[in-house]
Coordinates of C-alpha atoms in Angstrom, one line a residue:
X13 CA 13.2 3.0 4.4
X14 CA 12.2 1.3 1.5
X15 CA 12.1 -2.6 1.9
X16 CA 10.3 -5.6 0.6
X17 CA 8.5 -8.7 1.2
X18 CA 7.6 -11.9 -0.5
X19 CA 4.4 -13.8 -0.9
X20 CA 3.3 -16.7 -3.3
X21 CA 2.9 -14.4 -6.2
X22 CA 6.2 -12.6 -5.9
X23 CA 7.7 -9.6 -4.2
X24 CA 6.3 -6.5 -3.5
X25 CA 7.6 -3.1 -1.9
X26 CA 6.9 -1.8 1.5
X27 CA 7.9 1.1 3.7
X28 CA 9.4 0.7 6.9
X29 CA 9.5 3.5 10.0
X30 CA 10.6 3.7 13.3
X31 CA 13.1 1.4 15.6
X32 CA 14.2 -2.2 14.5
X33 CA 13.1 -3.4 17.9
X34 CA 10.0 -3.1 19.8
X35 CA 6.3 -3.2 18.9
X36 CA 5.4 -3.2 15.0
X37 CA 2.2 -2.1 13.2
X38 CA 1.3 -3.5 10.0
X39 CA -0.8 -0.4 8.2
X40 CA -3.8 -1.1 5.7
X41 CA -4.8 2.1 3.8
X42 CA -8.3 2.2 2.6
X43 CA -8.8 0.6 -1.0
X44 CA -8.8 1.9 -4.6
X45 CA -8.9 5.9 -4.9
X46 CA -9.3 6.7 -1.1
X47 CA -5.9 5.4 -0.7
X48 CA -4.6 8.3 -2.4
X49 CA -6.5 10.9 -0.6
X50 CA -5.3 9.2 3.0
X51 CA -1.9 8.3 2.1
X52 CA 0.0 11.5 3.2
X53 CA -1.7 11.4 6.4
X54 CA -1.1 8.0 7.0
X55 CA 2.6 8.1 6.5
X56 CA 2.4 11.3 9.0
X57 CA 0.5 9.0 11.7
X58 CA 3.2 6.2 10.8
X59 CA 6.1 8.9 11.7
X60 CA 4.4 10.2 14.8
X61 CA 4.3 6.4 15.9
X62 CA 8.1 6.2 15.1
X63 CA 8.6 9.1 17.5
X64 CA 7.4 6.9 20.1
X65 CA 9.3 4.0 19.7
X66 CA 6.8 2.3 17.5
X67 CA 7.7 0.6 14.2
X68 CA 5.5 0.3 11.3
X69 CA 5.2 -1.3 7.8
X70 CA 3.2 0.2 4.9
X71 CA 3.0 -2.4 2.1
X72 CA 1.9 -2.1 -1.3
X73 CA -0.5 -5.0 -1.8
X74 CA -0.7 -6.6 -5.4
X75 CA -2.5 -4.5 -7.5
X76 CA -1.7 -1.6 -5.8
X77 CA 1.1 1.6 -5.6
X78 CA 4.1 0.2 -7.1
X79 CA 2.9 -3.2 -7.9
X80 CA 3.4 -4.8 -11.0
X81 CA 0.3 -7.1 -10.7
X82 CA -2.8 -5.9 -12.8
X83 CA -5.5 -4.9 -10.7
X84 CA -7.6 -7.1 -12.9
X85 CA -6.0 -10.3 -11.7
X86 CA -6.4 -9.5 -8.0
X87 CA -8.8 -11.0 -5.4
X88 CA -9.5 -10.6 -2.1
X89 CA -7.7 -14.0 -1.2
X90 CA -4.6 -12.4 -3.2
X91 CA -4.5 -9.7 -0.8
X92 CA -5.2 -11.7 2.4
X93 CA -2.2 -13.8 1.1
X94 CA 0.0 -11.0 0.6
X95 CA -0.8 -9.6 4.1
X96 CA 0.3 -12.8 5.5
X97 CA 3.7 -12.3 3.7
X98 CA 3.9 -8.8 5.3
X99 CA 3.5 -10.2 8.8
X100 CA 6.1 -12.8 8.0
X101 CA 8.3 -10.1 6.9
X102 CA 7.9 -7.9 10.2
X103 CA 9.6 -10.7 12.1
X104 CA 7.6 -10.6 15.2
X105 CA 3.8 -10.4 16.3
X106 CA 2.3 -7.2 14.9
X107 CA -0.5 -4.9 15.6
X108 CA -2.7 -4.2 12.8
X109 CA -3.8 -0.5 11.8
X110 CA -6.3 -0.5 8.9
X111 CA -8.7 2.1 7.3
X112 CA -11.9 1.8 5.8
X113 CA -11.6 -1.1 3.5
X114 CA -8.5 -2.1 4.6
X115 CA -10.2 -3.6 7.5
X116 CA -11.5 -6.2 5.1
X117 CA -8.0 -7.4 4.1
X118 CA -6.8 -8.0 7.8
X119 CA -10.0 -10.1 8.7
X120 CA -8.8 -13.4 10.2
X121 CA -5.0 -12.5 9.8
X122 CA -3.0 -13.7 13.1
X123 CA -2.4 -10.1 14.9
X124 CA -1.7 -9.2 18.4
X125 CA -4.4 -6.6 18.2
X126 CA -6.3 -4.1 15.6
X127 CA -6.8 -0.5 15.6
X128 CA -9.5 0.1 12.9
X129 CA -10.2 3.8 11.7
X130 CA -13.9 3.9 10.0
X131 CA -14.1 0.0 9.4
X132 CA -16.7 -0.4 6.7
X133 CA -18.7 -3.3 5.3
X134 CA -17.6 -4.6 1.9
X135 CA -21.3 -4.2 0.7
X136 CA -21.3 -0.4 1.8
X137 CA -17.7 0.1 0.3
X138 CA -18.9 -1.2 -3.3
X139 CA -22.3 0.6 -3.1
X140 CA -19.9 3.9 -2.4
X141 CA -17.9 3.1 -5.3
X142 CA -21.0 2.8 -7.9
X143 CA -22.7 5.8 -6.2
X144 CA -19.8 8.2 -6.8
X145 CA -19.4 7.2 -10.3
X146 CA -22.8 7.6 -10.9
X147 CA -22.8 11.3 -9.4
X148 CA -19.4 12.0 -11.8
X149 CA -21.4 10.4 -14.9
X150 CA -25.1 10.1 -14.5
X151 CA -25.0 8.3 -18.2
X152 CA -22.5 5.4 -16.8
X153 CA -24.2 2.2 -17.9
X154 CA -25.4 0.0 -15.1
X155 CA -22.9 -2.9 -16.1
X156 CA -22.8 -4.1 -12.2
X157 CA -25.4 -4.7 -9.7
X158 CA -24.2 -4.4 -6.1
X159 CA -27.3 -6.0 -5.0
X160 CA -27.2 -9.0 -7.2
X161 CA -23.6 -9.4 -8.0
X162 CA -22.5 -11.8 -10.7
X163 CA -18.5 -12.5 -11.2
X164 CA -19.1 -13.2 -15.1
X165 CA -18.0 -10.9 -17.6
X166 CA -15.2 -8.0 -18.0
X167 CA -14.1 -5.7 -15.5
X168 CA -15.7 -3.0 -14.4
X169 CA -14.3 0.9 -14.6
X170 CA -14.4 2.2 -11.2
X171 CA -12.6 5.3 -9.7
X172 CA -9.9 4.9 -12.5
X173 CA -9.4 1.3 -12.0
X174 CA -10.7 -1.8 -14.0
X175 CA -12.2 -3.8 -11.0
X176 CA -12.4 -7.2 -11.9
X177 CA -15.7 -8.6 -10.8
X178 CA -14.8 -11.8 -8.8
X179 CA -13.0 -9.2 -6.6
X180 CA -16.3 -6.8 -6.7
X181 CA -18.3 -10.1 -5.4
X182 CA -15.7 -11.2 -2.8
X183 CA -15.7 -7.6 -1.3
X184 CA -19.5 -7.3 -1.2
X185 CA -19.8 -10.6 1.3
X186 CA -16.7 -9.4 3.4
X187 CA -16.9 -7.8 6.6
X188 CA -14.2 -6.1 9.0
X189 CA -13.2 -8.6 12.0
X190 CA -15.0 -8.0 15.2
X191 CA -14.5 -8.9 18.8
X192 CA -11.2 -9.7 20.6
X193 CA -8.2 -6.9 21.0
X194 CA -10.0 -4.6 18.6
X195 CA -10.3 -0.6 19.0
X196 CA -12.5 1.1 16.7
X197 CA -11.9 4.8 15.6
X198 CA -14.5 7.0 13.6
X199 CA -14.5 10.4 11.9
X200 CA -16.9 12.9 10.7
X201 CA -20.5 12.2 10.7
X202 CA -20.0 8.3 11.1
X203 CA -22.2 7.7 14.3
X204 CA -21.7 4.1 14.3
X205 CA -20.2 2.3 17.5
X206 CA -16.9 3.3 18.5
X207 CA -14.2 3.7 20.9
X208 CA -13.2 6.9 19.6
X209 CA -15.4 9.2 17.8
X210 CA -13.6 12.6 16.4
X211 CA -15.4 15.3 14.2
X212 CA -12.7 15.6 11.7
X213 CA -13.2 15.5 7.7
X214 CA -12.0 12.0 6.8
X215 CA -9.2 12.6 4.7
X216 CA -10.5 10.0 1.9
X217 CA -13.5 12.2 1.8
X218 CA -11.6 15.2 0.6
X219 CA -11.4 16.6 -2.9
X220 CA -7.7 16.6 -3.1
X221 CA -5.1 14.6 -1.1
X222 CA -3.3 16.5 1.3
X223 CA -1.8 15.8 4.8
X224 CA -3.6 16.4 7.9
X225 CA -0.9 16.8 10.8
X226 CA -3.0 17.4 13.9
X227 CA -5.3 14.5 13.0
X228 CA -2.3 12.2 12.3
X229 CA -0.8 13.3 15.6
X230 CA -4.3 12.7 17.6
X231 CA -4.6 9.1 15.8
X232 CA -1.1 8.1 16.4
X233 CA -1.3 8.9 20.2
X234 CA -4.3 6.9 20.5
X235 CA -3.0 4.0 18.5
X236 CA 0.1 4.3 20.5
X237 CA -2.0 3.9 23.9
X238 CA -3.6 1.1 22.6
X239 CA -0.7 -0.9 21.9
X240 CA 0.9 -0.1 25.5
X241 CA -2.6 -1.2 26.9
X242 CA -2.2 -4.6 24.7
X243 CA 1.5 -5.2 26.5
X244 CA 3.6 -3.6 23.6

């Protein structure tokens, strides 16, 4: 079901899955191009949750998806403010599901619990973006230094997006929230501390977008068990 949520900057779309009552999860996909590769698997995961009686919301944040807000006008604070609007639209305390850089957006939000899939520090995320750009085109100019970031200057072309420098600077200083009711799952060769480690290739690392149904079912089962352990 396609719904919408309101925030200080206007109104954005979101998808809703599952029943109207019971536990609800608010999902944050990875950021930028990684979101495109992960979306089908994430939607499959939310549908699997719905079959277990768990509702979920998948919002378009400003500057993403079908949003009419230009990405060049977005800051991390913008996304966090919009995320607060999604939580308000949920109508009851929600659990968070974040993937990769999505964990940077939900940091500090009022959530019943957090379930993070391969959360990443903002500095590592930005470095990955520039590393991939350099691999794709070795002649790309060094127009932004992740080690010495500056908010001044025009947007930077990265992964097919015009990234505002203030957003890149904010991301470099951002980290996922840790502690409290938080469960971390990791995929592939990521050997950092995790509550669940699976050998599957991360969907956001694959050459083409696609749906990994077995992985979606496995992750949804773990998240559902986590929500039940937190009291639903």
